[in-house]
């Protein structure tokens, strides 16, 4: 059985090489993204292993099915980039990694909170230039602050637990309240109430039609002036142009992003020698109270090992006729 890993980086090769693989599985690591231009590389591979920015639209899935692919093994929990109706029509099975290390993403969200609050990005650049002034670097104590957690699955619950450790007051929004989060003392509220009360808001919900642009001009206007927004979930959860207007007016005081709605053509590549063509992202990067990281929240040794192990287990289970972690279409 042959499998090809699109969008594979050096760390993917390392983690998959260390994980026990099913007998007879031949892995091919392909750094190119999967799209209509590269789909021919998957011909005669029964398994295509895809990442979050790979194109799994109907035209690509049709080419994969025609080339002999029968399984799409996602190296991610999210699957909003997959045309599930087309996959079902073509007889393609879709499996995913429902959980790897919630600590990895939650801890990165906390790192963004701390970096923004204590102006670590600005201080780092200053001291490297020999500027040891403290002007403009004043932060605030986290203890006693109100933190709103939108989405309280495994990652949101882990983030809530860490913030509770700082002595923060927790608010939460989720259609399905998590008893573990309630045990931390969190109060579940309607989204509108959470937005008006929280000083720090962190997004940990999936991207779907209901959550797309959950944070928009109206929700930003409802927040406390000077609030902090963190997004380590999906870029489409926020309306990015609306963020820019809120930052310009001072309504939004801090912004930490590890995801971006138009990241597919930018993230995971070194483009430092090229002019940035995305005017919206370029504008975001001009604000001193914004920190953007390139979708690295998942990038820990533990998370990579879990992703590789679960993905290979998913392939083995599918090959044995007992598929696991299937995405319902």
PDB file of C-alpha atoms in Angstrom:
ATOM      1  CA  UNK A   1       0.000   0.000   0.000  1.00  0.00           C
ATOM      2  CA  UNK A   2       1.321   3.418  -0.976  1.00  0.00           C
ATOM      3  CA  UNK A   3       0.672   6.712   0.813  1.00  0.00           C
ATOM      4  CA  UNK A   4       1.775  10.214  -0.150  1.00  0.00           C
ATOM      5  CA  UNK A   5       2.036  13.027   2.403  1.00  0.00           C
ATOM      6  CA  UNK A   6       1.406  16.393   0.797  1.00  0.00           C
ATOM      7  CA  UNK A   7       2.602  19.626   2.442  1.00  0.00           C
ATOM      8  CA  UNK A   8       5.166  17.583   4.347  1.00  0.00           C
ATOM      9  CA  UNK A   9       7.986  19.382   6.112  1.00  0.00           C
ATOM     10  CA  UNK A  10      11.171  18.117   7.717  1.00  0.00           C
ATOM     11  CA  UNK A  11       9.406  17.760  11.066  1.00  0.00           C
ATOM     12  CA  UNK A  12       6.743  15.567   9.421  1.00  0.00           C
ATOM     13  CA  UNK A  13       9.392  13.262   7.985  1.00  0.00           C
ATOM     14  CA  UNK A  14      11.049  13.015  11.396  1.00  0.00           C
ATOM     15  CA  UNK A  15       7.858  12.290  13.334  1.00  0.00           C
ATOM     16  CA  UNK A  16       6.444   9.776  10.834  1.00  0.00           C
ATOM     17  CA  UNK A  17       9.783   7.995  10.572  1.00  0.00           C
ATOM     18  CA  UNK A  18       9.813   7.433  14.339  1.00  0.00           C
ATOM     19  CA  UNK A  19       6.216   6.179  14.570  1.00  0.00           C
ATOM     20  CA  UNK A  20       5.410   2.484  14.007  1.00  0.00           C
ATOM     21  CA  UNK A  21       3.948   2.093  10.512  1.00  0.00           C
ATOM     22  CA  UNK A  22       1.630  -0.652   9.207  1.00  0.00           C
ATOM     23  CA  UNK A  23       3.449  -3.528   7.530  1.00  0.00           C
ATOM     24  CA  UNK A  24       3.885  -2.990   3.825  1.00  0.00           C
ATOM     25  CA  UNK A  25       3.066   0.723   3.896  1.00  0.00           C
ATOM     26  CA  UNK A  26       5.259   2.799   1.598  1.00  0.00           C
ATOM     27  CA  UNK A  27       5.389   6.475   2.590  1.00  0.00           C
ATOM     28  CA  UNK A  28       6.292   9.219   0.139  1.00  0.00           C
ATOM     29  CA  UNK A  29       6.924  12.706   1.514  1.00  0.00           C
ATOM     30  CA  UNK A  30       5.907  15.490  -0.844  1.00  0.00           C
ATOM     31  CA  UNK A  31       6.592  19.105   0.212  1.00  0.00           C
ATOM     32  CA  UNK A  32       4.233  20.525  -2.422  1.00  0.00           C
ATOM     33  CA  UNK A  33       0.677  21.438  -1.478  1.00  0.00           C
ATOM     34  CA  UNK A  34      -2.088  19.325  -2.929  1.00  0.00           C
ATOM     35  CA  UNK A  35      -4.036  21.170  -5.605  1.00  0.00           C
ATOM     36  CA  UNK A  36      -5.049  20.716  -9.237  1.00  0.00           C
ATOM     37  CA  UNK A  37      -1.473  21.370 -10.362  1.00  0.00           C
ATOM     38  CA  UNK A  38       0.063  18.700  -8.110  1.00  0.00           C
ATOM     39  CA  UNK A  39      -2.690  16.091  -7.855  1.00  0.00           C
ATOM     40  CA  UNK A  40      -1.029  13.978 -10.544  1.00  0.00           C
ATOM     41  CA  UNK A  41       1.715  13.172  -8.010  1.00  0.00           C
ATOM     42  CA  UNK A  42      -0.839  11.091  -6.082  1.00  0.00           C
ATOM     43  CA  UNK A  43      -1.628   8.736  -8.946  1.00  0.00           C
ATOM     44  CA  UNK A  44      -1.446   5.061  -7.900  1.00  0.00           C
ATOM     45  CA  UNK A  45      -1.369   5.989  -4.195  1.00  0.00           C
ATOM     46  CA  UNK A  46      -4.213   4.353  -2.294  1.00  0.00           C
ATOM     47  CA  UNK A  47      -3.783   6.842   0.550  1.00  0.00           C
ATOM     48  CA  UNK A  48      -3.347  10.610   0.375  1.00  0.00           C
ATOM     49  CA  UNK A  49      -2.302  12.252   3.626  1.00  0.00           C
ATOM     50  CA  UNK A  50      -3.260  15.921   3.610  1.00  0.00           C
ATOM     51  CA  UNK A  51      -2.775  18.928   5.857  1.00  0.00           C
ATOM     52  CA  UNK A  52      -4.920  21.969   6.574  1.00  0.00           C
ATOM     53  CA  UNK A  53      -4.014  24.099   3.537  1.00  0.00           C
ATOM     54  CA  UNK A  54      -4.222  21.318   0.964  1.00  0.00           C
ATOM     55  CA  UNK A  55      -7.000  21.643  -1.613  1.00  0.00           C
ATOM     56  CA  UNK A  56      -9.581  18.915  -1.143  1.00  0.00           C
ATOM     57  CA  UNK A  57     -12.291  20.446  -3.287  1.00  0.00           C
ATOM     58  CA  UNK A  58     -14.476  18.376  -5.617  1.00  0.00           C
ATOM     59  CA  UNK A  59     -12.227  18.729  -8.719  1.00  0.00           C
ATOM     60  CA  UNK A  60      -9.153  17.558  -6.770  1.00  0.00           C
ATOM     61  CA  UNK A  61     -11.050  14.699  -5.134  1.00  0.00           C
ATOM     62  CA  UNK A  62     -12.310  13.551  -8.526  1.00  0.00           C
ATOM     63  CA  UNK A  63      -8.756  13.426  -9.870  1.00  0.00           C
ATOM     64  CA  UNK A  64      -7.627  11.517  -6.775  1.00  0.00           C
ATOM     65  CA  UNK A  65     -10.407   8.955  -7.101  1.00  0.00           C
ATOM     66  CA  UNK A  66      -9.670   8.479 -10.786  1.00  0.00           C
ATOM     67  CA  UNK A  67      -6.003   7.932  -9.948  1.00  0.00           C
ATOM     68  CA  UNK A  68      -6.679   5.123  -7.500  1.00  0.00           C
ATOM     69  CA  UNK A  69      -6.873   6.927  -4.186  1.00  0.00           C
ATOM     70  CA  UNK A  70      -9.380   5.464  -1.738  1.00  0.00           C
ATOM     71  CA  UNK A  71      -8.481   7.076   1.587  1.00  0.00           C
ATOM     72  CA  UNK A  72      -7.838  10.700   2.574  1.00  0.00           C
ATOM     73  CA  UNK A  73      -5.973  10.682   5.895  1.00  0.00           C
ATOM     74  CA  UNK A  74      -6.022  14.170   7.382  1.00  0.00           C
ATOM     75  CA  UNK A  75      -3.162  15.190   9.649  1.00  0.00           C
ATOM     76  CA  UNK A  76      -5.505  17.563  11.447  1.00  0.00           C
ATOM     77  CA  UNK A  77      -8.634  17.681  13.552  1.00  0.00           C
ATOM     78  CA  UNK A  78     -10.402  20.199  11.324  1.00  0.00           C
ATOM     79  CA  UNK A  79     -11.905  19.166   7.993  1.00  0.00           C
ATOM     80  CA  UNK A  80     -13.590  22.341   6.746  1.00  0.00           C
ATOM     81  CA  UNK A  81     -11.267  22.246   3.702  1.00  0.00           C
ATOM     82  CA  UNK A  82     -12.780  18.947   2.484  1.00  0.00           C
ATOM     83  CA  UNK A  83     -15.770  18.729   0.134  1.00  0.00           C
ATOM     84  CA  UNK A  84     -17.472  15.967   2.090  1.00  0.00           C
ATOM     85  CA  UNK A  85     -20.373  15.592  -0.331  1.00  0.00           C
ATOM     86  CA  UNK A  86     -17.973  15.010  -3.232  1.00  0.00           C
ATOM     87  CA  UNK A  87     -15.928  12.545  -1.155  1.00  0.00           C
ATOM     88  CA  UNK A  88     -19.053  10.533  -0.363  1.00  0.00           C
ATOM     89  CA  UNK A  89     -20.142  10.530  -4.006  1.00  0.00           C
ATOM     90  CA  UNK A  90     -16.712   9.303  -5.084  1.00  0.00           C
ATOM     91  CA  UNK A  91     -16.486   6.605  -2.420  1.00  0.00           C
ATOM     92  CA  UNK A  92     -13.519   8.214  -0.660  1.00  0.00           C
ATOM     93  CA  UNK A  93     -13.116   7.602   3.055  1.00  0.00           C
ATOM     94  CA  UNK A  94     -11.973  10.570   5.156  1.00  0.00           C
ATOM     95  CA  UNK A  95     -10.228  10.058   8.489  1.00  0.00           C
ATOM     96  CA  UNK A  96      -8.757  12.651  10.805  1.00  0.00           C
ATOM     97  CA  UNK A  97      -6.757  13.177  13.987  1.00  0.00           C
ATOM     98  CA  UNK A  98      -9.477  14.263  16.430  1.00  0.00           C
ATOM     99  CA  UNK A  99      -7.014  15.139  19.183  1.00  0.00           C
ATOM    100  CA  UNK A 100      -3.241  15.253  19.434  1.00  0.00           C
ATOM    101  CA  UNK A 101      -1.996  17.597  22.149  1.00  0.00           C
ATOM    102  CA  UNK A 102      -4.515  20.144  23.380  1.00  0.00           C
ATOM    103  CA  UNK A 103      -1.713  21.477  25.562  1.00  0.00           C
ATOM    104  CA  UNK A 104       0.304  22.511  22.515  1.00  0.00           C
ATOM    105  CA  UNK A 105      -2.359  24.839  21.117  1.00  0.00           C
ATOM    106  CA  UNK A 106      -3.617  26.060  24.489  1.00  0.00           C
ATOM    107  CA  UNK A 107      -0.122  26.906  25.699  1.00  0.00           C
ATOM    108  CA  UNK A 108       0.573  28.815  22.485  1.00  0.00           C
ATOM    109  CA  UNK A 109      -2.584  30.844  23.050  1.00  0.00           C
ATOM    110  CA  UNK A 110      -1.329  31.678  26.545  1.00  0.00           C
ATOM    111  CA  UNK A 111       2.067  32.597  25.068  1.00  0.00           C
ATOM    112  CA  UNK A 112       0.325  35.100  22.788  1.00  0.00           C
ATOM    113  CA  UNK A 113      -1.535  36.554  25.767  1.00  0.00           C
ATOM    114  CA  UNK A 114       1.693  37.028  27.698  1.00  0.00           C
ATOM    115  CA  UNK A 115       3.670  38.362  24.730  1.00  0.00           C
ATOM    116  CA  UNK A 116       1.023  40.981  23.964  1.00  0.00           C
ATOM    117  CA  UNK A 117       0.406  41.957  27.571  1.00  0.00           C
ATOM    118  CA  UNK A 118       4.082  42.400  28.460  1.00  0.00           C
ATOM    119  CA  UNK A 119       5.082  43.714  25.011  1.00  0.00           C
ATOM    120  CA  UNK A 120       7.732  41.002  24.683  1.00  0.00           C
ATOM    121  CA  UNK A 121       7.904  41.332  20.883  1.00  0.00           C
ATOM    122  CA  UNK A 122       8.608  45.059  21.156  1.00  0.00           C
ATOM    123  CA  UNK A 123      11.069  44.658  24.023  1.00  0.00           C
ATOM    124  CA  UNK A 124      12.986  41.957  22.134  1.00  0.00           C
ATOM    125  CA  UNK A 125      13.416  44.147  19.065  1.00  0.00           C
ATOM    126  CA  UNK A 126      14.381  47.175  21.145  1.00  0.00           C
ATOM    127  CA  UNK A 127      17.124  45.525  23.158  1.00  0.00           C
ATOM    128  CA  UNK A 128      18.645  44.005  20.029  1.00  0.00           C
ATOM    129  CA  UNK A 129      18.957  47.572  18.706  1.00  0.00           C
ATOM    130  CA  UNK A 130      20.512  48.785  21.963  1.00  0.00           C
ATOM    131  CA  UNK A 131      17.342  50.555  23.118  1.00  0.00           C
ATOM    132  CA  UNK A 132      16.717  49.782  26.786  1.00  0.00           C
ATOM    133  CA  UNK A 133      13.913  52.280  27.354  1.00  0.00           C
ATOM    134  CA  UNK A 134      10.778  50.964  29.057  1.00  0.00           C
ATOM    135  CA  UNK A 135       8.507  53.553  27.471  1.00  0.00           C
ATOM    136  CA  UNK A 136       5.352  51.995  26.066  1.00  0.00           C
ATOM    137  CA  UNK A 137       5.996  48.542  27.553  1.00  0.00           C
ATOM    138  CA  UNK A 138       3.619  48.692  30.518  1.00  0.00           C
ATOM    139  CA  UNK A 139       1.452  45.597  30.885  1.00  0.00           C
ATOM    140  CA  UNK A 140      -1.163  44.452  33.390  1.00  0.00           C
ATOM    141  CA  UNK A 141      -1.509  41.738  36.017  1.00  0.00           C
ATOM    142  CA  UNK A 142      -3.483  38.773  34.757  1.00  0.00           C
ATOM    143  CA  UNK A 143      -4.778  37.904  38.211  1.00  0.00           C
ATOM    144  CA  UNK A 144      -8.379  38.986  38.594  1.00  0.00           C
ATOM    145  CA  UNK A 145      -8.911  39.676  34.894  1.00  0.00           C
ATOM    146  CA  UNK A 146     -11.969  38.278  33.105  1.00  0.00           C
ATOM    147  CA  UNK A 147     -11.156  35.789  30.351  1.00  0.00           C
ATOM    148  CA  UNK A 148     -13.744  34.640  27.823  1.00  0.00           C
ATOM    149  CA  UNK A 149     -13.229  31.218  26.251  1.00  0.00           C
ATOM    150  CA  UNK A 150     -15.229  30.650  23.072  1.00  0.00           C
ATOM    151  CA  UNK A 151     -15.320  26.913  22.445  1.00  0.00           C
ATOM    152  CA  UNK A 152     -14.608  24.629  25.386  1.00  0.00           C
ATOM    153  CA  UNK A 153     -13.572  21.352  23.841  1.00  0.00           C
ATOM    154  CA  UNK A 154     -10.236  19.815  24.782  1.00  0.00           C
ATOM    155  CA  UNK A 155      -8.147  22.816  23.718  1.00  0.00           C
ATOM    156  CA  UNK A 156     -10.491  25.434  25.145  1.00  0.00           C
ATOM    157  CA  UNK A 157     -10.741  23.524  28.417  1.00  0.00           C
ATOM    158  CA  UNK A 158      -6.950  23.296  28.661  1.00  0.00           C
ATOM    159  CA  UNK A 159      -6.625  27.030  27.982  1.00  0.00           C
ATOM    160  CA  UNK A 160      -9.247  27.740  30.645  1.00  0.00           C
ATOM    161  CA  UNK A 161      -7.378  25.599  33.162  1.00  0.00           C
ATOM    162  CA  UNK A 162      -4.136  27.514  32.557  1.00  0.00           C
ATOM    163  CA  UNK A 163      -5.833  30.894  32.865  1.00  0.00           C
ATOM    164  CA  UNK A 164      -7.541  29.753  36.056  1.00  0.00           C
ATOM    165  CA  UNK A 165      -4.046  29.103  37.369  1.00  0.00           C
ATOM    166  CA  UNK A 166      -3.232  32.784  36.827  1.00  0.00           C
ATOM    167  CA  UNK A 167      -6.189  33.666  39.024  1.00  0.00           C
ATOM    168  CA  UNK A 168      -8.432  34.835  36.189  1.00  0.00           C
ATOM    169  CA  UNK A 169     -12.225  34.909  36.278  1.00  0.00           C
ATOM    170  CA  UNK A 170     -13.523  32.585  33.562  1.00  0.00           C
ATOM    171  CA  UNK A 171     -16.466  33.063  31.225  1.00  0.00           C
ATOM    172  CA  UNK A 172     -17.308  30.525  28.544  1.00  0.00           C
ATOM    173  CA  UNK A 173     -19.487  30.111  25.495  1.00  0.00           C
ATOM    174  CA  UNK A 174     -20.238  26.752  23.888  1.00  0.00           C
ATOM    175  CA  UNK A 175     -23.484  25.098  22.762  1.00  0.00           C
ATOM    176  CA  UNK A 176     -22.398  22.061  24.811  1.00  0.00           C
ATOM    177  CA  UNK A 177     -21.033  23.179  28.213  1.00  0.00           C
ATOM    178  CA  UNK A 178     -18.045  21.204  29.456  1.00  0.00           C
ATOM    179  CA  UNK A 179     -18.351  20.005  33.080  1.00  0.00           C
ATOM    180  CA  UNK A 180     -14.555  20.193  33.433  1.00  0.00           C
ATOM    181  CA  UNK A 181     -14.661  23.888  32.611  1.00  0.00           C
ATOM    182  CA  UNK A 182     -17.593  24.462  34.920  1.00  0.00           C
ATOM    183  CA  UNK A 183     -15.576  22.781  37.680  1.00  0.00           C
ATOM    184  CA  UNK A 184     -12.961  25.512  37.259  1.00  0.00           C
ATOM    185  CA  UNK A 185     -15.598  28.062  38.240  1.00  0.00           C
ATOM    186  CA  UNK A 186     -16.346  29.228  34.704  1.00  0.00           C
ATOM    187  CA  UNK A 187     -19.725  30.784  34.005  1.00  0.00           C
ATOM    188  CA  UNK A 188     -21.337  29.853  30.690  1.00  0.00           C
ATOM    189  CA  UNK A 189     -23.025  32.847  29.086  1.00  0.00           C
ATOM    190  CA  UNK A 190     -24.645  33.749  25.776  1.00  0.00           C
ATOM    191  CA  UNK A 191     -22.013  34.981  23.329  1.00  0.00           C
ATOM    192  CA  UNK A 192     -23.296  38.563  23.437  1.00  0.00           C
ATOM    193  CA  UNK A 193     -22.853  38.701  27.219  1.00  0.00           C
ATOM    194  CA  UNK A 194     -19.389  37.154  27.113  1.00  0.00           C
ATOM    195  CA  UNK A 195     -18.230  39.726  24.562  1.00  0.00           C
ATOM    196  CA  UNK A 196     -19.274  42.642  26.731  1.00  0.00           C
ATOM    197  CA  UNK A 197     -17.778  41.305  29.965  1.00  0.00           C
ATOM    198  CA  UNK A 198     -14.444  39.693  28.989  1.00  0.00           C
ATOM    199  CA  UNK A 199     -11.180  41.611  28.902  1.00  0.00           C
ATOM    200  CA  UNK A 200      -9.372  38.777  27.134  1.00  0.00           C
ATOM    201  CA  UNK A 201     -11.182  36.603  24.565  1.00  0.00           C
ATOM    202  CA  UNK A 202      -9.700  33.418  23.094  1.00  0.00           C
ATOM    203  CA  UNK A 203     -11.208  31.456  20.207  1.00  0.00           C
ATOM    204  CA  UNK A 204     -11.135  27.648  20.320  1.00  0.00           C
ATOM    205  CA  UNK A 205     -14.148  26.645  18.242  1.00  0.00           C
ATOM    206  CA  UNK A 206     -14.353  24.777  14.922  1.00  0.00           C
ATOM    207  CA  UNK A 207     -14.986  26.617  11.665  1.00  0.00           C
ATOM    208  CA  UNK A 208     -18.372  25.967  10.098  1.00  0.00           C
ATOM    209  CA  UNK A 209     -21.158  27.986   8.538  1.00  0.00           C
ATOM    210  CA  UNK A 210     -22.412  29.045  11.962  1.00  0.00           C
ATOM    211  CA  UNK A 211     -19.023  30.174  13.266  1.00  0.00           C
ATOM    212  CA  UNK A 212     -17.597  31.820  10.129  1.00  0.00           C
ATOM    213  CA  UNK A 213     -16.820  35.456  10.950  1.00  0.00           C
ATOM    214  CA  UNK A 214     -18.073  34.935  14.477  1.00  0.00           C
ATOM    215  CA  UNK A 215     -15.891  37.925  15.283  1.00  0.00           C
ATOM    216  CA  UNK A 216     -16.994  40.751  12.995  1.00  0.00           C
ATOM    217  CA  UNK A 217     -17.593  44.491  13.133  1.00  0.00           C
ATOM    218  CA  UNK A 218     -20.627  44.101  15.390  1.00  0.00           C
ATOM    219  CA  UNK A 219     -19.018  41.691  17.850  1.00  0.00           C
ATOM    220  CA  UNK A 220     -15.861  43.820  18.003  1.00  0.00           C
ATOM    221  CA  UNK A 221     -17.969  46.891  18.771  1.00  0.00           C
ATOM    222  CA  UNK A 222     -19.659  44.970  21.596  1.00  0.00           C
ATOM    223  CA  UNK A 223     -16.346  44.191  23.313  1.00  0.00           C
ATOM    224  CA  UNK A 224     -14.881  46.319  26.056  1.00  0.00           C
ATOM    225  CA  UNK A 225     -12.698  49.050  24.627  1.00  0.00           C
ATOM    226  CA  UNK A 226      -9.072  47.909  24.695  1.00  0.00           C
ATOM    227  CA  UNK A 227      -9.905  44.188  24.966  1.00  0.00           C
ATOM    228  CA  UNK A 228      -7.496  41.464  23.840  1.00  0.00           C
ATOM    229  CA  UNK A 229      -8.460  38.927  21.174  1.00  0.00           C
ATOM    230  CA  UNK A 230      -6.577  35.656  20.609  1.00  0.00           C
ATOM    231  CA  UNK A 231      -7.261  33.267  17.720  1.00  0.00           C
ATOM    232  CA  UNK A 232      -5.485  29.920  17.531  1.00  0.00           C
ATOM    233  CA  UNK A 233      -8.522  28.167  16.031  1.00  0.00           C
ATOM    234  CA  UNK A 234      -9.262  28.891  12.380  1.00  0.00           C
ATOM    235  CA  UNK A 235      -8.662  32.063  10.390  1.00  0.00           C
ATOM    236  CA  UNK A 236     -12.216  32.177   9.112  1.00  0.00           C
ATOM    237  CA  UNK A 237     -13.568  32.700  12.618  1.00  0.00           C
ATOM    238  CA  UNK A 238     -12.740  36.399  12.288  1.00  0.00           C
ATOM    239  CA  UNK A 239     -13.454  39.059   9.688  1.00  0.00           C
ATOM    240  CA  UNK A 240      -9.917  40.377   9.244  1.00  0.00           C
ATOM    241  CA  UNK A 241     -10.758  43.773   7.678  1.00  0.00           C
ATOM    242  CA  UNK A 242     -13.026  44.403  10.663  1.00  0.00           C
ATOM    243  CA  UNK A 243     -10.068  43.720  12.958  1.00  0.00           C
ATOM    244  CA  UNK A 244      -8.063  46.418  11.211  1.00  0.00           C
ATOM    245  CA  UNK A 245     -10.789  49.012  11.723  1.00  0.00           C
ATOM    246  CA  UNK A 246     -11.111  48.060  15.397  1.00  0.00           C
ATOM    247  CA  UNK A 247      -7.346  48.336  15.871  1.00  0.00           C
ATOM    248  CA  UNK A 248      -7.219  51.721  14.146  1.00  0.00           C
ATOM    249  CA  UNK A 249      -9.950  53.117  16.392  1.00  0.00           C
ATOM    250  CA  UNK A 250      -8.455  51.636  19.562  1.00  0.00           C
ATOM    251  CA  UNK A 251     -11.578  49.559  20.218  1.00  0.00           C
ATOM    252  CA  UNK A 252      -9.409  46.430  20.037  1.00  0.00           C
ATOM    253  CA  UNK A 253      -6.417  46.847  22.289  1.00  0.00           C
ATOM    254  CA  UNK A 254      -4.427  43.683  21.536  1.00  0.00           C
ATOM    255  CA  UNK A 255      -4.559  41.014  18.840  1.00  0.00           C
ATOM    256  CA  UNK A 256      -2.791  37.651  18.744  1.00  0.00           C
ATOM    257  CA  UNK A 257      -3.241  35.438  15.684  1.00  0.00           C
ATOM    258  CA  UNK A 258      -1.795  32.048  14.868  1.00  0.00           C
ATOM    259  CA  UNK A 259      -4.224  31.573  11.980  1.00  0.00           C
ATOM    260  CA  UNK A 260      -5.296  33.789   9.099  1.00  0.00           C
ATOM    261  CA  UNK A 261      -8.205  33.425   6.718  1.00  0.00           C
ATOM    262  CA  UNK A 262      -6.027  33.775   3.611  1.00  0.00           C
ATOM    263  CA  UNK A 263      -3.043  31.859   4.973  1.00  0.00           C
ATOM    264  CA  UNK A 264      -3.077  29.032   2.430  1.00  0.00           C
ATOM    265  CA  UNK A 265      -0.709  30.736  -0.007  1.00  0.00           C
ATOM    266  CA  UNK A 266       1.568  32.162   2.691  1.00  0.00           C
ATOM    267  CA  UNK A 267       2.054  30.038   5.782  1.00  0.00           C
ATOM    268  CA  UNK A 268       4.570  27.175   6.056  1.00  0.00           C
ATOM    269  CA  UNK A 269       6.806  28.754   3.381  1.00  0.00           C
ATOM    270  CA  UNK A 270       9.831  31.066   3.534  1.00  0.00           C
ATOM    271  CA  UNK A 271       8.775  34.166   1.627  1.00  0.00           C
ATOM    272  CA  UNK A 272      11.211  36.575   3.243  1.00  0.00           C
ATOM    273  CA  UNK A 273      12.819  37.458  -0.109  1.00  0.00           C
ATOM    274  CA  UNK A 274       9.486  38.334  -1.729  1.00  0.00           C
ATOM    275  CA  UNK A 275       7.226  41.357  -1.346  1.00  0.00           C
ATOM    276  CA  UNK A 276       4.124  40.585   0.688  1.00  0.00           C
ATOM    277  CA  UNK A 277       1.213  40.594  -1.750  1.00  0.00           C
ATOM    278  CA  UNK A 278      -1.543  40.323   0.872  1.00  0.00           C
ATOM    279  CA  UNK A 279      -2.443  43.938   1.669  1.00  0.00           C
ATOM    280  CA  UNK A 280      -4.692  42.999   4.595  1.00  0.00           C
ATOM    281  CA  UNK A 281      -2.001  40.975   6.360  1.00  0.00           C
ATOM    282  CA  UNK A 282       0.593  43.633   5.563  1.00  0.00           C
ATOM    283  CA  UNK A 283      -1.594  46.231   7.271  1.00  0.00           C
ATOM    284  CA  UNK A 284      -2.092  43.990  10.312  1.00  0.00           C
ATOM    285  CA  UNK A 285       1.653  43.591  10.715  1.00  0.00           C
ATOM    286  CA  UNK A 286       2.120  47.375  11.030  1.00  0.00           C
ATOM    287  CA  UNK A 287       0.330  47.559  14.390  1.00  0.00           C
ATOM    288  CA  UNK A 288       2.588  47.452  17.476  1.00  0.00           C
ATOM    289  CA  UNK A 289      -0.141  45.708  19.494  1.00  0.00           C
ATOM    290  CA  UNK A 290      -0.480  42.765  17.095  1.00  0.00           C
ATOM    291  CA  UNK A 291       1.458  39.483  17.149  1.00  0.00           C
ATOM    292  CA  UNK A 292       1.029  37.062  14.238  1.00  0.00           C
ATOM    293  CA  UNK A 293       2.573  33.591  14.203  1.00  0.00           C
ATOM    294  CA  UNK A 294       2.401  31.311  11.171  1.00  0.00           C
ATOM    295  CA  UNK A 295       0.076  28.525  12.367  1.00  0.00           C
ATOM    296  CA  UNK A 296       2.666  27.045  14.702  1.00  0.00           C
ATOM    297  CA  UNK A 297       0.503  26.403  17.760  1.00  0.00           C
ATOM    298  CA  UNK A 298       0.466  22.653  17.035  1.00  0.00           C
ATOM    299  CA  UNK A 299       4.238  22.504  16.598  1.00  0.00           C
ATOM    300  CA  UNK A 300       5.569  20.610  19.618  1.00  0.00           C
ATOM    301  CA  UNK A 301       7.418  17.304  19.703  1.00  0.00           C
ATOM    302  CA  UNK A 302       4.553  15.730  21.608  1.00  0.00           C
ATOM    303  CA  UNK A 303       1.862  16.927  19.213  1.00  0.00           C
ATOM    304  CA  UNK A 304       3.814  15.891  16.114  1.00  0.00           C
ATOM    305  CA  UNK A 305       4.386  12.418  17.562  1.00  0.00           C
ATOM    306  CA  UNK A 306       0.676  12.059  18.347  1.00  0.00           C
ATOM    307  CA  UNK A 307      -0.348  13.247  14.864  1.00  0.00           C
ATOM    308  CA  UNK A 308       1.977  10.753  13.190  1.00  0.00           C
ATOM    309  CA  UNK A 309       0.923   7.848  15.417  1.00  0.00           C
ATOM    310  CA  UNK A 310      -2.805   8.497  15.028  1.00  0.00           C
ATOM    311  CA  UNK A 311      -2.529   9.003  11.265  1.00  0.00           C
ATOM    312  CA  UNK A 312      -0.676   5.723  10.791  1.00  0.00           C
ATOM    313  CA  UNK A 313      -3.125   3.940  13.096  1.00  0.00           C
ATOM    314  CA  UNK A 314      -5.989   5.365  11.022  1.00  0.00           C
ATOM    315  CA  UNK A 315      -4.430   4.006   7.837  1.00  0.00           C
ATOM    316  CA  UNK A 316      -3.854   0.581   9.393  1.00  0.00           C
ATOM    317  CA  UNK A 317      -7.423   0.403  10.708  1.00  0.00           C
ATOM    318  CA  UNK A 318      -8.857   1.385   7.327  1.00  0.00           C
ATOM    319  CA  UNK A 319      -6.719  -1.215   5.528  1.00  0.00           C
ATOM    320  CA  UNK A 320      -7.933  -3.864   8.001  1.00  0.00           C
ATOM    321  CA  UNK A 321     -11.555  -3.002   7.251  1.00  0.00           C
ATOM    322  CA  UNK A 322     -12.207  -1.466  10.659  1.00  0.00           C
ATOM    323  CA  UNK A 323     -11.872   2.273   9.976  1.00  0.00           C
ATOM    324  CA  UNK A 324     -11.573   4.665  12.910  1.00  0.00           C
ATOM    325  CA  UNK A 325     -11.824   8.439  13.285  1.00  0.00           C
ATOM    326  CA  UNK A 326     -14.004   8.673  10.195  1.00  0.00           C
ATOM    327  CA  UNK A 327     -15.368  12.056   9.182  1.00  0.00           C
ATOM    328  CA  UNK A 328     -19.093  11.745   8.601  1.00  0.00           C
ATOM    329  CA  UNK A 329     -20.205  13.086   5.271  1.00  0.00           C
TER     330      UNK A 329
END
